[in-house]
Coordinates of C-alpha atoms (C1' of nucleotides) in Angstrom, one line a residue:
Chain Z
X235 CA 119.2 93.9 124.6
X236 CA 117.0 96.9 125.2
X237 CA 113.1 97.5 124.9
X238 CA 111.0 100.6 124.9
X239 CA 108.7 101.2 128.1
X240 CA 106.9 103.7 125.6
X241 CA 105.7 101.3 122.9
X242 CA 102.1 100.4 122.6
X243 CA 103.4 96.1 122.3
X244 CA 103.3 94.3 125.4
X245 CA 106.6 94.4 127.6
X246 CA 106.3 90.8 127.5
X247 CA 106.5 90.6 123.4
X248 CA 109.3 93.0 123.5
X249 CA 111.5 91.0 125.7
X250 CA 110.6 87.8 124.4
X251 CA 111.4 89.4 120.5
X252 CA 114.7 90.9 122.4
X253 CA 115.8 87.1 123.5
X254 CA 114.9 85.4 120.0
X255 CA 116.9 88.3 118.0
X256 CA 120.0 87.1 120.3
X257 CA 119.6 83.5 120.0
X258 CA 119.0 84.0 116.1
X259 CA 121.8 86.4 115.7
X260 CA 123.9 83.5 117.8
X261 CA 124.8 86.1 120.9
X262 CA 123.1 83.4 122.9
X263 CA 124.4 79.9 121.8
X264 CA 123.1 76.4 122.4
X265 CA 122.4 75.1 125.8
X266 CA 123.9 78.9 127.7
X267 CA 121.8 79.5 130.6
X268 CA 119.9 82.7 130.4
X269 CA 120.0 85.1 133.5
X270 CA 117.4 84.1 136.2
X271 CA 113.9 85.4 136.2
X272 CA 115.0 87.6 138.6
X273 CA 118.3 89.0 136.8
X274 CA 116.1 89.4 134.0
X275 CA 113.2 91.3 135.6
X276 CA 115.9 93.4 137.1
X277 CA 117.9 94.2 133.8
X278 CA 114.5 95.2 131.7
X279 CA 113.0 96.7 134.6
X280 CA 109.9 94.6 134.9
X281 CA 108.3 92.7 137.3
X282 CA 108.6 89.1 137.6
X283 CA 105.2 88.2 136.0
X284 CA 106.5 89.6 133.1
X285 CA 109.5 88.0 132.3
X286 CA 107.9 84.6 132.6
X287 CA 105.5 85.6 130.4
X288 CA 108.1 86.4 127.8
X289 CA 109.8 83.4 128.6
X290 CA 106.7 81.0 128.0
X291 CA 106.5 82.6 124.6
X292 CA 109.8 81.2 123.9
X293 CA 108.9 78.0 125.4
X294 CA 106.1 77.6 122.7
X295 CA 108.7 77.9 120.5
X296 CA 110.8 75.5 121.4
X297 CA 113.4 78.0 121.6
X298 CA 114.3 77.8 125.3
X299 CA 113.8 75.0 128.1
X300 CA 113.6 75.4 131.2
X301 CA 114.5 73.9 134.6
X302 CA 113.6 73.9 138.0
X303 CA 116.2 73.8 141.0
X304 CA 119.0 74.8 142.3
X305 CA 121.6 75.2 139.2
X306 CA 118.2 75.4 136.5
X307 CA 117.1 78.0 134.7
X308 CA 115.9 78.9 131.2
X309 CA 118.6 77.4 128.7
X310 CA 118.6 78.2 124.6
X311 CA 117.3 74.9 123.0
X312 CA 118.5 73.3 120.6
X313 CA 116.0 72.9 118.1
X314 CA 115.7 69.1 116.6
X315 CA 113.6 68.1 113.8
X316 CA 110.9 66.2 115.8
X317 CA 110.1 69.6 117.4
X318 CA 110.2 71.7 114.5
X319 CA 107.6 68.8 112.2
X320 CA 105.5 68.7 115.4
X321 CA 104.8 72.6 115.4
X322 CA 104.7 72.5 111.5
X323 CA 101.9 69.9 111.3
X324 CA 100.0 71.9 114.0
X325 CA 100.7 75.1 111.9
X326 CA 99.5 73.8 108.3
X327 CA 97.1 71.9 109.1
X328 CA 95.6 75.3 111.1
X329 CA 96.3 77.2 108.3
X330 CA 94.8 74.7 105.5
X331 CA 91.4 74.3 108.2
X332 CA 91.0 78.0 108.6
X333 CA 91.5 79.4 105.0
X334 CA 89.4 77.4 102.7
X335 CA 92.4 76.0 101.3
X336 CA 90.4 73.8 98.5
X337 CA 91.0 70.0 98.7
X338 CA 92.7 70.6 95.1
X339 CA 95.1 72.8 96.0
X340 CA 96.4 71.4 98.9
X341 CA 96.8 67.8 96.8
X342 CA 98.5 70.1 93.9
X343 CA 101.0 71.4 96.5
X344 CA 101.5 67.8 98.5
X345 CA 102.3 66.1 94.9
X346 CA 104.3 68.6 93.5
X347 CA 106.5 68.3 96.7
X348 CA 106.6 64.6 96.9
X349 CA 107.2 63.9 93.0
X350 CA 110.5 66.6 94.1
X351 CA 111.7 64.1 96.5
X352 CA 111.2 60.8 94.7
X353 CA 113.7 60.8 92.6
X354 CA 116.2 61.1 95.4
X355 CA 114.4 58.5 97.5
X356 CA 114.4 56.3 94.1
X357 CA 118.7 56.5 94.1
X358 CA 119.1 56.4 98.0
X359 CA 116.0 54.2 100.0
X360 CA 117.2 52.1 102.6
X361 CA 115.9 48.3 102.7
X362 CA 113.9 49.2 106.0
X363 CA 112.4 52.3 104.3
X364 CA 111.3 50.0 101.2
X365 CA 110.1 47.2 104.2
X366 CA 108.2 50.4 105.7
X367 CA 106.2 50.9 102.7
X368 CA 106.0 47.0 101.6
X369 CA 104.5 46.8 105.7
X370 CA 101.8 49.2 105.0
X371 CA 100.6 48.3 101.4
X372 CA 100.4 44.9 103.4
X373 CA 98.3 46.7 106.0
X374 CA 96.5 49.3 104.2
X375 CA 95.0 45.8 102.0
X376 CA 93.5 44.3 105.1
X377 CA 89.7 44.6 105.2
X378 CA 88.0 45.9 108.3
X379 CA 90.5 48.4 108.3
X380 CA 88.5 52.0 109.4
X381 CA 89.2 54.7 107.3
X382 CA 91.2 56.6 109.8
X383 CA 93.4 53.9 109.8
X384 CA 93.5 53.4 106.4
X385 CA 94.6 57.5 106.0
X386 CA 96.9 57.0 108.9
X387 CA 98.9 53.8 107.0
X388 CA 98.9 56.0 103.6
X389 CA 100.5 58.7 105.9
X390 CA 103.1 56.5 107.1
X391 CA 103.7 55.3 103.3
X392 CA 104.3 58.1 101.8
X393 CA 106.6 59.2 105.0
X394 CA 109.1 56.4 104.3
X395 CA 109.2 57.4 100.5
X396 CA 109.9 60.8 101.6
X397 CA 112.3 59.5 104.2
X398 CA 114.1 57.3 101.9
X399 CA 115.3 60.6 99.8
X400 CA 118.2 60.7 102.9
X401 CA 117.6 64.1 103.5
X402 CA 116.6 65.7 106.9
X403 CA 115.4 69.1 105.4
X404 CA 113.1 67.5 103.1
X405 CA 111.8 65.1 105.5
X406 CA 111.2 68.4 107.7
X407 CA 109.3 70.0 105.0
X408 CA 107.5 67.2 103.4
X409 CA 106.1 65.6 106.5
X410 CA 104.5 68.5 107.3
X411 CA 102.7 69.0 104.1
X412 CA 101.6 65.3 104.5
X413 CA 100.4 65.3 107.4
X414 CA 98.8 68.5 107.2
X415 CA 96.5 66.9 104.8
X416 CA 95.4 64.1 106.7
X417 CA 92.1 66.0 107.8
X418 CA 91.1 67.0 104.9
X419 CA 91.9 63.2 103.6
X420 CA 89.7 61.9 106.3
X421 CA 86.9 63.3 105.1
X422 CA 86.7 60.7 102.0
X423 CA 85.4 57.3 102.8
X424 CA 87.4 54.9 101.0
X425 CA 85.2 52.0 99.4
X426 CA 86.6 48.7 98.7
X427 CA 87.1 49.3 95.5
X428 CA 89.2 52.4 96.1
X429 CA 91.5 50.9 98.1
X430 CA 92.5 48.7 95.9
X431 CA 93.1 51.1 93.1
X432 CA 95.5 52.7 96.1
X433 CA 97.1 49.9 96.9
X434 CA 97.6 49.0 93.6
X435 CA 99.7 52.1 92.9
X436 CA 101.2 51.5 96.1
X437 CA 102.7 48.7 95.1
X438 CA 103.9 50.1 91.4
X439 CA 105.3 53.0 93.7
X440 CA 107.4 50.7 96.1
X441 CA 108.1 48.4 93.4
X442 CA 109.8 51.3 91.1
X443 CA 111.7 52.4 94.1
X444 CA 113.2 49.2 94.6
X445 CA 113.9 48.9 91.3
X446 CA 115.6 52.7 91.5
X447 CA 113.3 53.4 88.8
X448 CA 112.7 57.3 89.3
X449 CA 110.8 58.1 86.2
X450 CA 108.6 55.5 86.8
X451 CA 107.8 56.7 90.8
X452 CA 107.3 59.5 89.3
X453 CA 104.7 58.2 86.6
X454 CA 103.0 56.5 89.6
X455 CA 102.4 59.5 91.6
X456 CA 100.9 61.4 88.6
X457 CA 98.4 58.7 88.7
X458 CA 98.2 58.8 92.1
X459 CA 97.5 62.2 92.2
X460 CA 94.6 62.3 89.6
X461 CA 93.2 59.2 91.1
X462 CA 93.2 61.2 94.5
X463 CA 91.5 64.1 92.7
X464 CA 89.0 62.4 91.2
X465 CA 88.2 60.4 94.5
X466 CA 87.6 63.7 96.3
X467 CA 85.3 65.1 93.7
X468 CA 83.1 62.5 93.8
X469 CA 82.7 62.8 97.4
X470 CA 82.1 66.1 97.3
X471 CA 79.7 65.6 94.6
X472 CA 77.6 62.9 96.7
X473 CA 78.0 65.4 99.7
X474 CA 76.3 68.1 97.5
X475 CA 73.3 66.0 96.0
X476 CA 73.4 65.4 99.8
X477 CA 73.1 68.9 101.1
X478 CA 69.6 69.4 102.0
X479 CA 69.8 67.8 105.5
X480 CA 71.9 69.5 107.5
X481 CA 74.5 67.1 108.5
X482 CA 78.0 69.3 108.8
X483 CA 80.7 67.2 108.1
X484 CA 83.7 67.6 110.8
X485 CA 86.8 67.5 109.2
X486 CA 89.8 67.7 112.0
X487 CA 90.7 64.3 112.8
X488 CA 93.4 63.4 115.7
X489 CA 96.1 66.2 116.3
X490 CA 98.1 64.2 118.7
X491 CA 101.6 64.9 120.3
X492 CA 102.4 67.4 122.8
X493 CA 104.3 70.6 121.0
X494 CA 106.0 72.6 124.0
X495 CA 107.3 70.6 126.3
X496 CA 108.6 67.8 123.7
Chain C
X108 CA 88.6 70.9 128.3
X109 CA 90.3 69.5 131.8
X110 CA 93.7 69.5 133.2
X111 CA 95.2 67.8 136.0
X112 CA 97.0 69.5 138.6
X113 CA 98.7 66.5 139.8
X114 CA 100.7 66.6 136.8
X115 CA 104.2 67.0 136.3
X116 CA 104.0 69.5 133.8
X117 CA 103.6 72.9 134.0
X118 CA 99.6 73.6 134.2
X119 CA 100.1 76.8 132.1
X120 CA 101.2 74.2 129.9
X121 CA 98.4 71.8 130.5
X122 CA 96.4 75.0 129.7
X123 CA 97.3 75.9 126.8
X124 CA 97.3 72.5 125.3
X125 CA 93.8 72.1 126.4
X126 CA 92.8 75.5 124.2
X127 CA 95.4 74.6 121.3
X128 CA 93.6 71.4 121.2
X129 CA 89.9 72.6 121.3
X130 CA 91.1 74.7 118.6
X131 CA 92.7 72.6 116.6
X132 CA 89.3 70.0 116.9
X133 CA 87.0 72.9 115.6
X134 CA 85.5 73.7 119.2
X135 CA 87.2 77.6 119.1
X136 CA 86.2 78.9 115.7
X137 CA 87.9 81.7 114.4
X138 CA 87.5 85.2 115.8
X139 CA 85.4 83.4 118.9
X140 CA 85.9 85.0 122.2
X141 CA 87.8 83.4 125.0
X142 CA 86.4 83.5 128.5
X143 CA 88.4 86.1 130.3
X144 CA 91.6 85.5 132.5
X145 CA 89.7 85.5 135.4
X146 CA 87.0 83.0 134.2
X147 CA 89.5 80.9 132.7
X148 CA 91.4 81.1 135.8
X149 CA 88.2 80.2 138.3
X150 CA 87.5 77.5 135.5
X151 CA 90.7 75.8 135.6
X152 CA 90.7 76.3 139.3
X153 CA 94.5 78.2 138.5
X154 CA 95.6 82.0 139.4
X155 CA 95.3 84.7 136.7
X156 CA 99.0 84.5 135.9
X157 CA 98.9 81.1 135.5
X158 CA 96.7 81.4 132.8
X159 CA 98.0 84.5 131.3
X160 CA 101.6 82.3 131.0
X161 CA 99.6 79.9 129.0
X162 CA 97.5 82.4 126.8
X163 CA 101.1 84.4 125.7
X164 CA 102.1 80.8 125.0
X165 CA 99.3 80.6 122.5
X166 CA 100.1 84.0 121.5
X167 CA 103.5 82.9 120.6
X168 CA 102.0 80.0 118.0
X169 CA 99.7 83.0 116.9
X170 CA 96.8 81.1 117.4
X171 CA 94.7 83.8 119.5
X172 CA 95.4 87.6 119.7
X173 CA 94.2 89.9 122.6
X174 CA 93.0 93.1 122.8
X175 CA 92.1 95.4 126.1
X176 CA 89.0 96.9 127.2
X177 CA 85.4 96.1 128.3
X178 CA 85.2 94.1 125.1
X179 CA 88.3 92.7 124.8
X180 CA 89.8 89.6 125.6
X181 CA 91.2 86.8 124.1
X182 CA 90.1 85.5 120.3
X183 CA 90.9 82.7 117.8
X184 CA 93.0 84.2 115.6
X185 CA 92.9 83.6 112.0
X186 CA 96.1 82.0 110.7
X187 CA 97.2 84.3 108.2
X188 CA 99.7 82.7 105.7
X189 CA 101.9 85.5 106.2
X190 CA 102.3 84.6 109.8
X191 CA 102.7 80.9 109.4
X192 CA 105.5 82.0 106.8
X193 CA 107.2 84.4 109.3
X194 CA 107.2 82.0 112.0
X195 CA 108.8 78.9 109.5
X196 CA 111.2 81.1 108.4
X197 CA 112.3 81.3 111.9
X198 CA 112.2 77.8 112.6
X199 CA 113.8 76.4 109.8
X200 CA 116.6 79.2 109.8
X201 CA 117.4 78.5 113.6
X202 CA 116.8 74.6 112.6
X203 CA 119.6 74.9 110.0
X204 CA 122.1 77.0 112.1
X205 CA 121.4 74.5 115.1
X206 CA 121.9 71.3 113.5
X207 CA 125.3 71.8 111.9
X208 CA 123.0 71.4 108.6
X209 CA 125.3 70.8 105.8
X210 CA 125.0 73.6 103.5
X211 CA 124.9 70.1 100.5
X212 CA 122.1 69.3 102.2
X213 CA 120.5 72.1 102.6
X214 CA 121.1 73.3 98.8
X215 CA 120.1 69.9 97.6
X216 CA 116.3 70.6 99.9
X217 CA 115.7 73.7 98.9
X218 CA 116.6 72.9 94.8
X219 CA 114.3 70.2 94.8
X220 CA 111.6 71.9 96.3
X221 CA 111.9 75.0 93.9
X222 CA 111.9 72.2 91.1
X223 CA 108.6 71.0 92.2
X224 CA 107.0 73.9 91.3
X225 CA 108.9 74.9 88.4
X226 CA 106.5 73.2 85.8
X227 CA 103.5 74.8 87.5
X228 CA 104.8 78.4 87.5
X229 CA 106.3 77.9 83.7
X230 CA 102.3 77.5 83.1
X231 CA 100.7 79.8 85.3
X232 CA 103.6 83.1 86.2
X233 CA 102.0 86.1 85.7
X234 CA 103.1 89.1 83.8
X235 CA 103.6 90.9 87.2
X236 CA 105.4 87.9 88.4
X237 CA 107.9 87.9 85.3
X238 CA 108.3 91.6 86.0
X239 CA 109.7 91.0 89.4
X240 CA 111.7 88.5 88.0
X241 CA 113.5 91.0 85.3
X242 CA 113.9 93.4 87.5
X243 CA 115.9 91.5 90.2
X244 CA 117.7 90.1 87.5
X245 CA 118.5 93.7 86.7
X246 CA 119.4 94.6 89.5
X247 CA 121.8 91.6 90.8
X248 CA 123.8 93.0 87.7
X249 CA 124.6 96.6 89.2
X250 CA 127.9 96.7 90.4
X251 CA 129.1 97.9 93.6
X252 CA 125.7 95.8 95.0
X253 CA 126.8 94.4 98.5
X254 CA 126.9 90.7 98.8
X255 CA 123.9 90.6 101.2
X256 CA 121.9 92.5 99.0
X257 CA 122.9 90.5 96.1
X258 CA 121.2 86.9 98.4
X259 CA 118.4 89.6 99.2
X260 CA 117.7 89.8 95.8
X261 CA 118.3 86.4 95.0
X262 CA 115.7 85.1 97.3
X263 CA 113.0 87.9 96.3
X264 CA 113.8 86.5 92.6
X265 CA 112.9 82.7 93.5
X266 CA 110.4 83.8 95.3
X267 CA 108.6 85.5 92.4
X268 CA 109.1 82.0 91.0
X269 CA 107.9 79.9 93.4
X270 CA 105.1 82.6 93.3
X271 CA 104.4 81.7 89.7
X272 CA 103.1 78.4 90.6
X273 CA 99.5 79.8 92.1
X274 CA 99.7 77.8 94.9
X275 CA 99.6 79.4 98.0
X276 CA 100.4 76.0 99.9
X277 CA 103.3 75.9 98.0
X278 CA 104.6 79.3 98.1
X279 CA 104.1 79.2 102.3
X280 CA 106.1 75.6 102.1
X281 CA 108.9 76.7 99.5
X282 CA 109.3 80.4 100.9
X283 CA 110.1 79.2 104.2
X284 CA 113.1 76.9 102.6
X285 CA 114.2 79.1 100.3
X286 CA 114.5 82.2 103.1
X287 CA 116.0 79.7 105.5
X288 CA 118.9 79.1 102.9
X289 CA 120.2 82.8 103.0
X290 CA 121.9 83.1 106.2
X291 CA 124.1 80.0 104.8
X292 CA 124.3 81.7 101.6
X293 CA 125.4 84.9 103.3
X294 CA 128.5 82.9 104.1
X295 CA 129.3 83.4 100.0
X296 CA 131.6 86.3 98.8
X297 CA 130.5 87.1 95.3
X298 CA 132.9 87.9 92.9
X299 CA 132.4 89.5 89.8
X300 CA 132.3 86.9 87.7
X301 CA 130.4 84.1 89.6
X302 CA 127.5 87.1 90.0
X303 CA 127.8 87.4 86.1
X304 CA 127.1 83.4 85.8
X305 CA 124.4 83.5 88.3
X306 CA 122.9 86.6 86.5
X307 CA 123.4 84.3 83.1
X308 CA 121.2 81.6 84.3
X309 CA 118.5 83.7 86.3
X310 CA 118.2 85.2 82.8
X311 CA 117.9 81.8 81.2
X312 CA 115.3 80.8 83.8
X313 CA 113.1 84.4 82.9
X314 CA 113.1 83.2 79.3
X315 CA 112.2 80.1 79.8
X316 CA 109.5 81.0 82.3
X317 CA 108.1 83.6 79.8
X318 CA 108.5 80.9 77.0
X319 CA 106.4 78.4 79.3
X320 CA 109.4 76.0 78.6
X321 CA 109.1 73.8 82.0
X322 CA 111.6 71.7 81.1
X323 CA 114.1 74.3 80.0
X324 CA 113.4 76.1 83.5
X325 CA 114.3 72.6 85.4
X326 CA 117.3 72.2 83.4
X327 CA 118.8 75.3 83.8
X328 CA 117.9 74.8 88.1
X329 CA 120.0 71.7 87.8
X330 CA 122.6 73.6 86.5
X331 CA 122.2 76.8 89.0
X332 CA 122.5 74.3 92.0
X333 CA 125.5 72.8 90.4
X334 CA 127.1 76.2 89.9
X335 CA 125.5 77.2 94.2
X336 CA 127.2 74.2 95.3
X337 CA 130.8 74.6 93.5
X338 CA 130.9 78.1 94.7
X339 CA 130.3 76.8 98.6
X340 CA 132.8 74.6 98.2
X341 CA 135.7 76.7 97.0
X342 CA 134.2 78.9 99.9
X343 CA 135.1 76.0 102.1
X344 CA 138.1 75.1 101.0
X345 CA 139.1 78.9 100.8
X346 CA 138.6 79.3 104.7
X347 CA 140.1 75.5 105.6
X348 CA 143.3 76.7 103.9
X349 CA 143.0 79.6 106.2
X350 CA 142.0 78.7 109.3
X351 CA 145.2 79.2 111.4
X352 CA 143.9 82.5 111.8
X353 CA 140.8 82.0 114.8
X354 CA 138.8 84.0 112.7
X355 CA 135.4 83.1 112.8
X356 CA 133.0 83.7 110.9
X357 CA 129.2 84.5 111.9
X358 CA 126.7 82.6 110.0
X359 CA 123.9 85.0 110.8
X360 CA 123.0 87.6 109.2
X361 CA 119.7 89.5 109.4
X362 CA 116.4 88.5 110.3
X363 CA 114.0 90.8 110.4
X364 CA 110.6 91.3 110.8
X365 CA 108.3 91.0 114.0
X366 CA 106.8 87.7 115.0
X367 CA 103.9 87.4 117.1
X368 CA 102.1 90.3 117.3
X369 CA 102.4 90.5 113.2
Chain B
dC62 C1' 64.6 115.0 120.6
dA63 C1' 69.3 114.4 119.1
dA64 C1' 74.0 115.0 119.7
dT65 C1' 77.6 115.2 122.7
dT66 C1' 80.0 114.5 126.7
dT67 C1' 80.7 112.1 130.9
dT68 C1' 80.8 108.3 133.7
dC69 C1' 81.5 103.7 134.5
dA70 C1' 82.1 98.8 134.3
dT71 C1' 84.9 95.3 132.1
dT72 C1' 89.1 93.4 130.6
dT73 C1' 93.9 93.1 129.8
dG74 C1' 98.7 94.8 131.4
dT75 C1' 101.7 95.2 135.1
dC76 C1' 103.6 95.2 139.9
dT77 C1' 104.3 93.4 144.5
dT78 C1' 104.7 90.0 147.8
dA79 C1' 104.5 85.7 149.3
dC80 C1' 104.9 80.8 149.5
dA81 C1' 105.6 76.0 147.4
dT82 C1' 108.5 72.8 145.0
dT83 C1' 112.5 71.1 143.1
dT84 C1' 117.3 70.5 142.7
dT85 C1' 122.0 71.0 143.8
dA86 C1' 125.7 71.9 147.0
dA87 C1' 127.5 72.5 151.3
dT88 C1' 127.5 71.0 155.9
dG89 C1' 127.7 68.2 159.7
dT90 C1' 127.6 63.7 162.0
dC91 C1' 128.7 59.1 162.7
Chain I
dG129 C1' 135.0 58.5 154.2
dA130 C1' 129.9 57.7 153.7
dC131 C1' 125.6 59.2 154.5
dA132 C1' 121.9 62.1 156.3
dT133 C1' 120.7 66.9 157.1
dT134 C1' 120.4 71.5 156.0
dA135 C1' 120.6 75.5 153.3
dA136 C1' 120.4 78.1 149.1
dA137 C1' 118.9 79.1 144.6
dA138 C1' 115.8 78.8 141.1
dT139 C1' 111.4 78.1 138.9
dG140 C1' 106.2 77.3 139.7
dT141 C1' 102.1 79.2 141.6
dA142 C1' 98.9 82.2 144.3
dA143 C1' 96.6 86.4 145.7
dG144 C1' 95.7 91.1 145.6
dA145 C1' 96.2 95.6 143.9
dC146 C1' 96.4 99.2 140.6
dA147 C1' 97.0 101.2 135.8
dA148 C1' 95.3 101.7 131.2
dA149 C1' 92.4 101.0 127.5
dT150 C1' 87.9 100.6 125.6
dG151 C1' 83.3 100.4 124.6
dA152 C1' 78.7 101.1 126.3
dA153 C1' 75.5 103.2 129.1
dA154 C1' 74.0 107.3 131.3
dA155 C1' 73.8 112.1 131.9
dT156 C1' 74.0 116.5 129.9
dT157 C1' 73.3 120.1 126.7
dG158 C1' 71.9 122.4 122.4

DNA sequence: CAATTTTCATTTGTCTTACATTTTAATGTC
DNA sequence: GACATTAAAATGTAAGACAAATGAAAATTG
């Protein structure tokens, strides 16, 4: 593990790049302590500063831990799932709020991902995951419901589908998509008439997975999918007709959940 | 934006949630201008290097960049999907490697997600897309072509498939999964004539991409993740047979590329 | 006056030193 | 032997200083 005193990067990149590379290439192994702040400085030649500042780099990764007192220290973490979906809802949804990513593109790319797992979820769902989704239909039916709750329940649905494929990788990537798209799914107001078209295919969605009926979850999300379309175009059709007072719309909802310390 | 330094938690922590989250709610646009270190620091009643720890943390998730002089500072970066691919990359390689991810279920992810956006990029592929395809095709079928280089190519020529879809959301989601994947397939020692099948059906999937035959493509996936899975088994059961001999066997095998400062 | 050079203020990058806090382990006392 | 005390080690935080980069303003020069 070397860096380059010369280079015009940060000392505090290069010895935060010079820790990942070992922990990727597996010289540094789950849960081994790293070499104190001090042993550190002294082995790169920097000061102390520095080497915490690499160090909370890695932190914001998730990649290290670390822990005050006597036998603590900065330990390689092992990275679980809930960390990883945490930072890669903060990432897309970032990344689909700062690039313009239009509201049909980021429905294409959430549908195309969740029609991938359905079929899986249709062979494998668990009776709680099928109770998951019978809950919210229940809930996402009830009237006073706001329409951040309403997004947050549909969120939850199509989680359990997802979840109900039995695979953790796909959960990983598939939640984040999701979720990512909650903003931008905020921005429709649902009418009462809306929501029961969505609850309706709800319901033909949950009833086809019980019934391990794959093609027909997938028919369902088709629908879904258009009807989603069409829901937003309208909106932003009002919101055009609309635009000559001012009146910016906010899109970002509620980003919860810590990310680093986890 | 508020901290409190009765807290548990680290305040460079505190900090940097307290920007990530302004960001995040559309109070930092992009390319704004941070208050310097020393503002922030008089601000959040902290010392300079407690809010430079939290800043590199930022860094780290590439949500700001800095730069020195009388008008530097600290700015909202831009989230490039290049970045947010480099960084899932990382976290879904190290998330695989970590979590004694079954290379079933990893296979099973990543050919359902490539699936997804089969149909798409049977309609939409470019000719430069196809191209890249052929090519890579071509060139998995020159002998004496390492094994590395033979998954290096592999991924580049999924990639120009995934590609083919149009959709950057899903190329940012898929790319990340399918990169992930190679380290495991790393662990694969070619022969001659399981690269000749593979070959076989990456040329199957060209044609049928160039013949905007969607379900052809999907078919002939099915059968390439049958064929990826059989090969990692006999893999398997190759080193079980083996394994009196302690030799182990490193999983990891190159990841390049720089992270953070990008 | 215009172009160029110089100076200078601002800001990040780094180092040094010091102290506070937390946690474990050893030590000593009863 | 059990329990309180102490010491040591590590991270967390603070304060001040200097270096380096960078752009803008000021001074100089043609």
């Amino acid at each position: 593990m070397k860096i380059d005193p010369d280079s015009t990067v940060d000392l505090s990149a290069q010895i935060a790049k010079a820790i990942r590379d070992a922990i990727i290439a597996g010289d540094l192994i789950v849960d081994q302590r790293l070499p104190s702040e001090a042993e550190l400085a002294d082995h790169f030649d920097v000061s102390r500063p520095t080497v915490r500042e690499a160090l909370k780099r890695l932190a914001a990764q998730s990649l290290i831990r670390t822990q005050r007192g006597a036998t603590g220290g900065a330990f390689v973490n092992r990275l679980r799932f809930e960390d990883a979906y945490a930072q890669q809802v903060t990432t897309s949804t970032l990344l689909l709020s700062m690039n313009a990513v239009s509201f049909d593109v980021a429905c294409e790319a959430r549908y195309a991902l969740e029609r991938a797992c359905a079929p899986l979820s249709a062979e494998r769902r668990t009776p709680d995951q099928l109770a998951t989704m019978r809950a919210e239909i229940h809930r996402q039916g009830q009237p006073g419901l706001t329409d951040e709750a309403f997004c947050a329940s549909d969120v939850t649905f199509h989680r359990a589908l997802v979840d109900g494929a039995g695979n953790k990788v796909l959960s990983y990537q598939l939640a984040g998509a999701v979720e990512a798209m909650q903003p931008l799914m905020n921005m429709i107001t649902f009418t009462a008439r809306s929501r029961e078209a969505i609850v309706a295919l709800h319901t033909d969605i949950a009833d086809a997975v019980e019934a391990r009926d794959a093609p027909k979850v997938d028919a369902t999300l088709i629908k879904l999918e258009a009807y989603t379309r069409e829901l937003a175009h309208s909106v932003v059709a009002l919101k055009e007709a609309r635009k000559s007072d001012g009146a910016t719309t906010r899109a970002h909802g509620a980003a919860k959940e810590e990310q680093e310390t986890a």
